[in-house]
Structures are given as C-alpha cells and as structure tokens.
Amino acid sequence: MSRWQPDARGRMLDAALELFAEQGYDRTTAGDIATRAGVTERTFFRHFADKREVLFAGPVLLDEVVVETVGAVDPEAAPWPVAIAAVREAAARLGAARTPAQAAQRARIVAQTPALQERELLKMASMTSAIAAALVGRGVAEPLANLAAHSAVAVFSAAFARWASGEEDRPFEQCVDEAASALRELT
Amino acid sequence: MSRWQPDARGRMLDAALELFAEQGYDRTTAGDIATRAGVTERTFFRHFADKREVLFAGPVLLDEVVVETVGAVDPEAAPWPVAIAAVREAAARLGAARTPAQAAQRARIVAQTPALQERELLKMASMTSAIAAALVGRGVAEPLANLAAHSAVAVFSAAFARWASGEEDRPFEQCVDEAASALRELT
C-alpha cells in the first residue's frame, strides 16, 4: 500500500482493528499497525499517542459532537429531547464512520482487555459529563441534568448493542430512537 | 482507642475518610489509618488489600445486594420496577451504613484522584452488569435488560447526588423513588 494513498488516519484505524482481532491487542505494536496501513511509525505517532489511542481517538470526537448538538437545539426544548438529540447525533456520526461489524470488532477487543474497558468507561463518563454540563449551560438544574445525561448515555449504550449486533439492518441513530422509546415504555 | 473495641472495620472506614480529608489521599498510609482506628497494621491488611480498597470494599457490597434483591422480587414484576427495587435496596443499605456527610466526603476524595475515579466507574459498571445479568436470569431479553440496568444506575447516581448534598433531610431510598419519578416525567 502506497504511503501517498489518501486518509492515512482511516487506514491506521482499519489496520489496528484487523491486527488486534488477528493477533490480539497485547501482541500488536504501533509498528505493526503502521506497516499494515502503509505508513511510517513516525506518521503513526503524529496521529496517536500509542496503540490504545487508536481505539479511542477516532473516528468521532463524541464529546465535541454532543456539546455542539446541545448548543444547536431550540432553546425552548425540554432537557430529555436535548439529551437524546445529543446521543442521536453522536450515533449518526459514528454510524457514518464505521460499519456495525467494525464497531462490534472494536467492542470485542475492548471487552477482552481490562485496561481498555476502564478507558471505555472513562470515555462514556466523559460524554455523560459533557452532556450534563451542556444542559446546565442551558439552565437545566442539577441533579436533573445529570439524570438526563446518564439516562441518554444508557439509551446510547443499548442502541449501540442493538446496532453492532448487525441483526437488523438499521442505522445507529434509528436504534437510538427505538431505545429511547423502549425506555419511555419501560419507566 | 483500644484494639479490643468492637467493629474494627467500621473504625477503619471512618479513620480513612477522616485522614484522606485531613491530609489528602496520597499522603495517607495504611499505617496511618490503622493507628487512627486503634488497630495494628496486620489487622488493617486482614480487612483490606490496600488503602484504596477502604473506599471501595465497604460498607455495602452493592453487587450482592442488587442480585439478591432482583432474585427476591415477585417473578411477575416488569423489568423496570425490578431494576429500581435493586438500586433502591442498595441505597437503603448504604444509607443505613453512612451519613450523607460521610458519603459526600468519600465522593469528594474520589473526585480528586483519577485512579479512584476509574475504580468508581468500574464499581458502577459492575453493579450495572450485575443488575442486567440478574434481569436476563429472570427472562428479560437484551438489550432491554441492559437498558433497564443502565437507567436504574443513572437513577441511583442522581439520587446519590441529591442525598449526599444534605440539602434535604430524606433517606437515600426516598431520593431513589424521586429520581425514578423524575426520569419517568423526563422521558
């Protein structure tokens, strides 16, 4: 693969997922990923601090997406539709950047390695805090902002499991709508 | 303080919270905690693997409480009331073992130290998994079990924030009921 091919970052993301699945996360080095993606190690480290960050840095910056989305929603909207709009947009962006099979592969790799699980929990906690802070910025009081943010991320997680299972051929954001309905019926 | 005084474990829990607040988590040793609690270091290490575990091992084993509670609820009950019963019982037990001020002090210490934050996220994730698995054991399908478990833990977290704030003098489990109502209205 030529190093002049476009989207080196995307190729590194794909290569990392392939290699982690083929030979295990622990046995894969940054150099392996660079080689498979047809880039130099230097290019790898320009994009990612280490191999772990390949799984967490891309392809979508969830915190930014949710904060932008909350800021763009009609100021009169109630907290829950705003929180759901935030995770729905995060799902739409992630669904555009990844196939369900790729997302499922990443989830399997994360589930196999405790250090990656912790990093994943931090990522979800960070998205939760970002949504809660953005809601507070809209004048929603605590602990309602936190409750809405936590519950919206619960919806996101359930939607992710459904979408990544690949059992039904529906966009991730539609799975979010369905999970939000399921929660409403549940409670 | 005599080492023959009853409830050495409870004294160590109290001593750790006091010392972490007074002199910081990093500067407090297991030996300091033992001395303050009036026990030997050997006794400390019979109860806790290290000083971090004093914050996480006691006073309530949340995973066991939620699994027991889910198992004891009427088999005909719907998933959501079961999930809420689980976190309500966890709240009742925690509320019986700790004052809101003690819980708030512990939360402040955890929030100040990234390694403790990660451990706290794992603890909440573990309670979520325990509830989800117990729901699946009752025949609830995925991803509904996961959605119910995640949302119930969101309710628990919001209730905790309200209870530990000490602004209102209500039992923790009543805060759970209120947060569950708030989520129903929210969605």
CSV table of C-alpha atoms in Angstrom, one decimal:
chain,number,residue,atom,x,y,z
A,1,MET,CA,0.0,0.0,0.0
A,2,SER,CA,1.5,3.4,-1.0
A,3,ARG,CA,2.1,5.9,1.7
A,4,TRP,CA,0.7,8.5,-0.7
A,5,GLN,CA,-2.8,7.0,-0.6
A,6,PRO,CA,-5.3,9.4,1.0
A,7,ASP,CA,-6.7,9.0,4.5
A,8,ALA,CA,-3.7,7.6,6.3
A,9,ARG,CA,-5.6,8.0,9.6
A,10,GLY,CA,-8.5,5.9,8.4
A,11,ARG,CA,-6.1,3.2,7.1
A,12,MET,CA,-4.4,3.1,10.5
A,13,LEU,CA,-7.8,2.7,12.3
A,14,ASP,CA,-8.7,-0.2,10.0
A,15,ALA,CA,-5.3,-1.8,10.3
A,16,ALA,CA,-5.4,-1.6,14.1
A,17,LEU,CA,-8.8,-3.3,14.3
A,18,GLU,CA,-7.7,-6.0,11.9
A,19,LEU,CA,-4.4,-6.7,13.7
A,20,PHE,CA,-6.0,-6.6,17.2
A,21,ALA,CA,-8.5,-9.2,16.0
A,22,GLU,CA,-6.0,-11.4,14.2
A,23,GLN,CA,-3.1,-11.5,16.7
A,24,GLY,CA,-4.5,-9.9,19.9
A,25,TYR,CA,-4.2,-6.4,21.3
A,26,ASP,CA,-1.2,-7.2,23.5
A,27,ARG,CA,0.9,-8.7,20.7
A,28,THR,CA,0.3,-5.9,18.3
A,29,THR,CA,2.7,-3.0,18.2
A,30,ALA,CA,2.4,0.5,16.8
A,31,GLY,CA,5.0,-0.5,14.2
A,32,ASP,CA,2.8,-3.4,13.1
A,33,ILE,CA,-0.2,-1.1,12.6
A,34,ALA,CA,1.9,1.4,10.6
A,35,THR,CA,3.3,-1.3,8.4
A,36,ARG,CA,-0.2,-2.7,7.7
A,37,ALA,CA,-1.5,0.8,7.0
A,38,GLY,CA,1.4,1.5,4.7
A,39,VAL,CA,2.7,4.5,6.7
A,40,THR,CA,5.9,5.1,8.7
A,41,GLU,CA,5.9,4.8,12.5
A,42,ARG,CA,6.6,8.5,12.6
A,43,THR,CA,3.3,9.1,10.9
A,44,PHE,CA,1.6,6.7,13.3
A,45,PHE,CA,2.8,8.8,16.3
A,46,ARG,CA,1.8,12.0,14.7
A,47,HIS,CA,-1.8,10.8,14.8
A,48,PHE,CA,-1.9,8.7,18.0
A,49,ALA,CA,0.0,8.7,21.4
A,50,ASP,CA,0.0,4.9,21.5
A,51,LYS,CA,-1.8,1.9,20.1
A,52,ARG,CA,-4.5,2.2,22.8
A,53,GLU,CA,-5.5,5.6,21.5
A,54,VAL,CA,-6.2,4.2,18.0
A,55,LEU,CA,-9.3,2.6,19.6
A,56,PHE,CA,-10.3,5.8,21.4
A,57,ALA,CA,-9.2,8.8,19.5
A,58,GLY,CA,-11.1,8.1,16.3
A,59,PRO,CA,-13.2,8.3,14.2
A,60,VAL,CA,-15.6,10.6,16.1
A,61,LEU,CA,-14.9,13.0,18.9
A,62,LEU,CA,-18.1,12.2,20.9
A,63,ASP,CA,-17.6,15.0,23.5
A,64,GLU,CA,-17.4,17.7,20.8
A,65,VAL,CA,-20.4,16.3,18.9
A,66,VAL,CA,-22.7,16.2,21.9
A,67,VAL,CA,-21.7,19.7,23.1
A,68,GLU,CA,-22.2,21.2,19.6
A,69,THR,CA,-25.6,19.4,19.3
A,70,VAL,CA,-26.9,20.5,22.7
A,71,GLY,CA,-25.8,24.1,21.8
A,72,ALA,CA,-27.7,23.9,18.4
A,73,VAL,CA,-31.0,22.6,19.7
A,74,ASP,CA,-34.0,25.0,20.0
A,75,PRO,CA,-33.5,26.9,23.4
A,76,GLU,CA,-37.1,26.1,24.3
A,77,ALA,CA,-36.7,22.3,24.0
A,78,ALA,CA,-37.1,20.2,27.2
A,79,PRO,CA,-34.0,18.5,28.7
A,80,TRP,CA,-34.8,15.0,27.6
A,81,PRO,CA,-35.2,15.7,23.9
A,82,VAL,CA,-32.0,17.7,24.0
A,83,ALA,CA,-30.0,14.9,25.7
A,84,ILE,CA,-31.4,12.4,23.2
A,85,ALA,CA,-30.6,14.7,20.3
A,86,ALA,CA,-27.0,14.8,21.5
A,87,VAL,CA,-26.5,11.0,21.7
A,88,ARG,CA,-28.5,10.6,18.4
A,89,GLU,CA,-26.1,12.9,16.6
A,90,ALA,CA,-23.1,11.0,18.2
A,91,ALA,CA,-24.7,7.8,16.9
A,92,ALA,CA,-25.2,9.2,13.4
A,93,ARG,CA,-21.6,10.3,13.1
A,94,LEU,CA,-20.3,7.1,14.4
A,95,GLY,CA,-22.6,5.1,12.2
A,96,ALA,CA,-21.3,7.1,9.2
A,97,ALA,CA,-17.7,6.4,10.0
A,98,ARG,CA,-17.9,2.7,11.0
A,99,THR,CA,-19.9,-0.4,9.9
A,100,PRO,CA,-21.7,-2.4,12.6
A,101,ALA,CA,-19.2,-5.2,12.0
A,102,GLN,CA,-16.2,-2.8,12.6
A,103,ALA,CA,-17.9,-1.4,15.8
A,104,ALA,CA,-18.6,-4.9,17.0
A,105,GLN,CA,-15.0,-5.9,16.4
A,106,ARG,CA,-13.7,-2.9,18.4
A,107,ALA,CA,-16.2,-3.7,21.2
A,108,ARG,CA,-14.9,-7.3,21.4
A,109,ILE,CA,-11.3,-6.1,21.6
A,110,VAL,CA,-12.2,-3.6,24.4
A,111,ALA,CA,-14.2,-6.3,26.3
A,112,GLN,CA,-11.1,-8.6,26.3
A,113,THR,CA,-8.7,-6.2,28.0
A,114,PRO,CA,-9.4,-4.7,31.4
A,115,ALA,CA,-7.2,-1.6,30.7
A,116,LEU,CA,-9.3,-0.9,27.6
A,117,GLN,CA,-12.6,-1.5,29.5
A,118,GLU,CA,-11.5,1.2,32.0
A,119,ARG,CA,-10.6,3.6,29.2
A,120,GLU,CA,-14.0,2.9,27.6
A,121,LEU,CA,-15.8,3.6,30.9
A,122,LEU,CA,-13.9,6.9,31.1
A,123,LYS,CA,-14.9,7.8,27.5
A,124,MET,CA,-18.6,7.2,28.3
A,125,ALA,CA,-18.3,9.1,31.6
A,126,SER,CA,-16.7,11.9,29.7
A,127,MET,CA,-19.6,12.0,27.2
A,128,THR,CA,-22.0,11.9,30.1
A,129,SER,CA,-20.3,14.9,31.8
A,130,ALA,CA,-20.2,16.8,28.6
A,131,ILE,CA,-24.0,16.4,28.1
A,132,ALA,CA,-24.7,17.2,31.7
A,133,ALA,CA,-22.5,20.4,31.6
A,134,ALA,CA,-24.1,21.5,28.3
A,135,LEU,CA,-27.6,21.0,29.8
A,136,VAL,CA,-26.6,23.0,32.9
A,137,GLY,CA,-25.4,25.7,30.4
A,138,ARG,CA,-28.9,25.8,29.1
A,139,GLY,CA,-30.3,26.4,32.6
A,140,VAL,CA,-31.3,22.8,33.5
A,141,ALA,CA,-30.9,22.3,37.3
A,142,GLU,CA,-28.9,19.5,38.9
A,143,PRO,CA,-29.5,16.7,39.6
A,144,LEU,CA,-31.9,16.7,36.6
A,145,ALA,CA,-29.2,17.5,34.1
A,146,ASN,CA,-27.1,14.6,35.4
A,147,LEU,CA,-30.1,12.2,35.4
A,148,ALA,CA,-30.9,13.2,31.8
A,149,ALA,CA,-27.3,12.8,30.7
A,150,HIS,CA,-26.8,9.4,32.4
A,151,SER,CA,-30.1,8.1,31.0
A,152,ALA,CA,-29.4,9.4,27.5
A,153,VAL,CA,-26.0,7.6,27.6
A,154,ALA,CA,-27.8,4.4,28.8
A,155,VAL,CA,-30.0,4.8,25.7
A,156,PHE,CA,-26.9,5.2,23.5
A,157,SER,CA,-25.3,2.1,25.0
A,158,ALA,CA,-28.4,-0.1,24.5
A,159,ALA,CA,-28.7,1.3,20.9
A,160,PHE,CA,-25.1,0.5,20.3
A,161,ALA,CA,-25.5,-3.1,21.4
A,162,ARG,CA,-28.5,-3.5,19.0
A,163,TRP,CA,-26.8,-1.7,16.1
A,164,ALA,CA,-23.5,-3.5,16.4
A,165,SER,CA,-25.2,-6.9,16.7
A,166,GLY,CA,-26.0,-6.4,13.0
A,167,GLU,CA,-29.2,-8.5,13.5
A,168,GLU,CA,-31.2,-5.8,11.9
A,169,ASP,CA,-30.1,-3.5,9.1
A,170,ARG,CA,-30.9,-0.2,10.7
A,171,PRO,CA,-28.9,3.0,11.1
A,172,PHE,CA,-27.4,3.5,14.6
A,173,GLU,CA,-29.4,6.7,15.1
A,174,GLN,CA,-32.6,4.8,14.4
A,175,CYS,CA,-31.6,2.3,17.1
A,176,VAL,CA,-31.2,5.3,19.4
A,177,ASP,CA,-34.8,6.4,18.7
A,178,GLU,CA,-36.0,2.9,19.4
A,179,ALA,CA,-34.1,2.6,22.6
A,180,ALA,CA,-35.4,6.0,23.8
A,181,SER,CA,-39.0,4.7,23.1
A,182,ALA,CA,-38.2,1.5,24.9
A,183,LEU,CA,-37.0,3.4,28.0
A,184,ARG,CA,-40.2,5.5,27.9
A,185,GLU,CA,-42.3,2.4,27.9
A,186,LEU,CA,-40.1,0.8,30.5
A,187,THR,CA,-40.5,3.5,33.0
B,1,MET,CA,-8.5,3.8,71.4
B,2,SER,CA,-8.3,0.2,72.5
B,3,ARG,CA,-7.9,-2.5,69.9
B,4,TRP,CA,-10.5,-4.6,71.7
B,5,GLN,CA,-13.2,-2.1,70.9
B,6,PRO,CA,-15.9,-3.7,68.7
B,7,ASP,CA,-16.2,-3.0,65.0
B,8,ALA,CA,-12.6,-2.5,64.0
B,9,ARG,CA,-13.7,-2.5,60.3
B,10,GLY,CA,-16.1,0.4,60.9
B,11,ARG,CA,-13.5,2.3,62.8
B,12,MET,CA,-11.0,1.8,59.9
B,13,LEU,CA,-13.6,3.1,57.4
B,14,ASP,CA,-14.2,6.2,59.5
B,15,ALA,CA,-10.5,6.8,60.1
B,16,ALA,CA,-9.6,6.5,56.4
B,17,LEU,CA,-12.3,9.1,55.5
B,18,GLU,CA,-11.1,11.4,58.1
B,19,LEU,CA,-7.4,11.1,57.2
B,20,PHE,CA,-8.0,11.3,53.4
B,21,ALA,CA,-9.9,14.6,54.0
B,22,GLU,CA,-7.4,16.0,56.5
B,23,GLN,CA,-4.1,15.2,54.8
B,24,GLY,CA,-5.1,14.0,51.3
B,25,TYR,CA,-5.4,10.5,49.9
B,26,ASP,CA,-1.8,10.4,48.5
B,27,ARG,CA,-0.2,11.3,51.8
B,28,THR,CA,-2.2,8.9,53.9
B,29,THR,CA,-0.7,5.4,54.5
B,30,ALA,CA,-2.4,2.1,55.6
B,31,GLY,CA,-0.3,2.5,58.8
B,32,ASP,CA,-1.8,6.0,59.5
B,33,ILE,CA,-5.3,4.5,59.1
B,34,ALA,CA,-4.6,1.6,61.4
B,35,THR,CA,-3.1,3.9,64.1
B,36,ARG,CA,-6.1,6.3,63.9
B,37,ALA,CA,-8.5,3.4,64.2
B,38,GLY,CA,-6.6,1.9,67.1
B,39,VAL,CA,-5.7,-1.4,65.3
B,40,THR,CA,-2.5,-3.0,64.1
B,41,GLU,CA,-1.4,-2.8,60.5
B,42,ARG,CA,-1.8,-6.5,60.4
B,43,THR,CA,-5.5,-6.1,61.3
B,44,PHE,CA,-5.8,-3.5,58.5
B,45,PHE,CA,-4.4,-5.8,55.9
B,46,ARG,CA,-6.7,-8.6,57.1
B,47,HIS,CA,-9.6,-6.5,56.1
B,48,PHE,CA,-8.3,-4.5,53.1
B,49,ALA,CA,-5.8,-5.2,50.3
B,50,ASP,CA,-4.7,-1.6,50.4
B,51,LYS,CA,-5.8,1.9,51.3
B,52,ARG,CA,-7.8,2.3,48.1
B,53,GLU,CA,-9.9,-0.7,48.9
B,54,VAL,CA,-11.1,1.0,52.2
B,55,LEU,CA,-13.1,3.4,49.9
B,56,PHE,CA,-14.5,0.6,47.8
B,57,ALA,CA,-14.8,-2.6,49.8
B,58,GLY,CA,-17.1,-1.2,52.5
B,59,PRO,CA,-19.6,-0.7,54.0
B,60,VAL,CA,-22.0,-2.3,51.5
B,61,LEU,CA,-21.4,-5.0,48.8
B,62,LEU,CA,-23.6,-3.4,46.2
B,63,ASP,CA,-23.3,-6.2,43.6
B,64,GLU,CA,-24.5,-8.8,46.1
B,65,VAL,CA,-27.4,-6.6,47.3
B,66,VAL,CA,-28.7,-6.0,43.8
B,67,VAL,CA,-28.5,-9.6,42.8
B,68,GLU,CA,-30.3,-10.8,46.0
B,69,THR,CA,-33.0,-8.1,45.5
B,70,VAL,CA,-33.6,-9.0,41.9
B,71,GLY,CA,-33.9,-12.6,42.9
B,72,ALA,CA,-36.4,-11.9,45.7
B,73,VAL,CA,-38.8,-9.7,43.7
B,74,ASP,CA,-42.2,-11.2,42.5
B,75,PRO,CA,-41.4,-13.2,39.4
B,76,GLU,CA,-44.3,-11.5,37.6
B,77,ALA,CA,-42.9,-8.0,38.1
B,78,ALA,CA,-41.9,-6.0,35.0
B,79,PRO,CA,-38.2,-5.2,34.3
B,80,TRP,CA,-38.2,-1.6,35.4
B,81,PRO,CA,-39.7,-2.0,38.9
B,82,VAL,CA,-37.3,-4.9,39.4
B,83,ALA,CA,-34.3,-2.8,38.4
B,84,ILE,CA,-35.4,0.1,40.6
B,85,ALA,CA,-36.1,-2.2,43.5
B,86,ALA,CA,-32.4,-3.3,43.2
B,87,VAL,CA,-30.9,0.1,43.3
B,88,ARG,CA,-33.4,1.2,46.0
B,89,GLU,CA,-32.3,-1.6,48.3
B,90,ALA,CA,-28.6,-0.7,47.6
B,91,ALA,CA,-29.5,2.9,48.5
B,92,ALA,CA,-31.3,1.8,51.7
B,93,ARG,CA,-28.3,-0.3,52.8
B,94,LEU,CA,-25.8,2.4,52.0
B,95,GLY,CA,-28.0,5.0,53.7
B,96,ALA,CA,-28.1,2.9,56.9
B,97,ALA,CA,-24.3,2.5,57.0
B,98,ARG,CA,-23.3,6.1,56.1
B,99,THR,CA,-24.5,9.6,56.8
B,100,PRO,CA,-24.9,11.9,53.8
B,101,ALA,CA,-21.9,13.9,55.1
B,102,GLN,CA,-19.7,10.8,55.1
B,103,ALA,CA,-20.9,9.8,51.7
B,104,ALA,CA,-20.2,13.3,50.4
B,105,GLN,CA,-16.7,13.3,51.9
B,106,ARG,CA,-15.9,10.0,50.2
B,107,ALA,CA,-17.3,11.3,46.9
B,108,ARG,CA,-15.1,14.4,47.1
B,109,ILE,CA,-12.0,12.3,47.8
B,110,VAL,CA,-12.8,10.0,44.8
B,111,ALA,CA,-13.4,13.0,42.5
B,112,GLN,CA,-10.0,14.4,43.4
B,113,THR,CA,-8.0,11.4,42.3
B,114,PRO,CA,-8.1,10.0,38.7
B,115,ALA,CA,-7.2,6.4,39.8
B,116,LEU,CA,-10.1,6.5,42.3
B,117,GLN,CA,-12.5,7.9,39.7
B,118,GLU,CA,-11.7,4.9,37.4
B,119,ARG,CA,-12.2,2.5,40.3
B,120,GLU,CA,-15.6,4.1,41.0
B,121,LEU,CA,-16.6,3.8,37.3
B,122,LEU,CA,-15.7,0.1,37.5
B,123,LYS,CA,-17.8,-0.2,40.6
B,124,MET,CA,-20.8,1.4,39.0
B,125,ALA,CA,-20.3,-0.7,35.8
B,126,SER,CA,-20.1,-3.8,37.9
B,127,MET,CA,-23.4,-3.0,39.6
B,128,THR,CA,-24.9,-2.3,36.2
B,129,SER,CA,-23.7,-5.7,34.9
B,130,ALA,CA,-25.0,-7.5,38.0
B,131,ILE,CA,-28.4,-6.0,37.6
B,132,ALA,CA,-28.5,-6.7,33.8
B,133,ALA,CA,-27.4,-10.3,34.3
B,134,ALA,CA,-30.0,-10.8,37.1
B,135,LEU,CA,-32.7,-9.5,34.8
B,136,VAL,CA,-31.6,-11.8,32.0
B,137,GLY,CA,-31.8,-14.6,34.6
B,138,ARG,CA,-35.5,-13.6,35.0
B,139,GLY,CA,-36.0,-14.0,31.3
B,140,VAL,CA,-35.7,-10.3,30.3
B,141,ALA,CA,-34.3,-10.0,26.7
B,142,GLU,CA,-31.2,-8.0,25.7
B,143,PRO,CA,-30.8,-5.1,25.1
B,144,LEU,CA,-33.8,-4.3,27.3
B,145,ALA,CA,-32.1,-5.8,30.4
B,146,ASN,CA,-29.0,-3.6,29.8
B,147,LEU,CA,-31.1,-0.5,29.1
B,148,ALA,CA,-33.1,-1.1,32.4
B,149,ALA,CA,-29.9,-1.7,34.4
B,150,HIS,CA,-28.1,1.3,33.0
B,151,SER,CA,-31.0,3.6,33.5
B,152,ALA,CA,-31.6,2.3,37.1
B,153,VAL,CA,-28.0,3.1,37.9
B,154,ALA,CA,-28.5,6.5,36.4
B,155,VAL,CA,-31.4,7.0,38.8
B,156,PHE,CA,-29.1,5.7,41.6
B,157,SER,CA,-26.4,8.2,40.7
B,158,ALA,CA,-28.8,11.2,40.6
B,159,ALA,CA,-30.4,10.1,43.8
B,160,PHE,CA,-26.9,9.8,45.4
B,161,ALA,CA,-26.1,13.4,44.4
B,162,ARG,CA,-29.3,14.6,45.9
B,163,TRP,CA,-29.0,12.6,49.1
B,164,ALA,CA,-25.3,13.4,49.7
B,165,SER,CA,-25.9,17.1,49.2
B,166,GLY,CA,-27.6,17.0,52.5
B,167,GLU,CA,-29.9,19.9,51.4
B,168,GLU,CA,-33.0,17.9,52.2
B,169,ASP,CA,-33.2,15.5,55.1
B,170,ARG,CA,-34.6,12.5,53.3
B,171,PRO,CA,-33.4,8.9,53.3
B,172,PHE,CA,-31.3,7.8,50.3
B,173,GLU,CA,-34.0,5.3,49.2
B,174,GLN,CA,-36.6,8.1,49.1
B,175,CYS,CA,-34.3,10.0,46.8
B,176,VAL,CA,-34.2,7.0,44.5
B,177,ASP,CA,-38.0,7.0,44.3
B,178,GLU,CA,-38.0,10.7,43.5
B,179,ALA,CA,-35.3,10.3,40.8
B,180,ALA,CA,-37.2,7.4,39.3
B,181,SER,CA,-40.3,9.6,39.1
B,182,ALA,CA,-38.2,12.4,37.7
B,183,LEU,CA,-36.9,10.1,34.9
B,184,ARG,CA,-40.5,9.0,34.1
B,185,GLU,CA,-41.6,12.6,33.8
B,186,LEU,CA,-38.4,13.5,31.8
B,187,THR,CA,-38.9,10.8,29.2
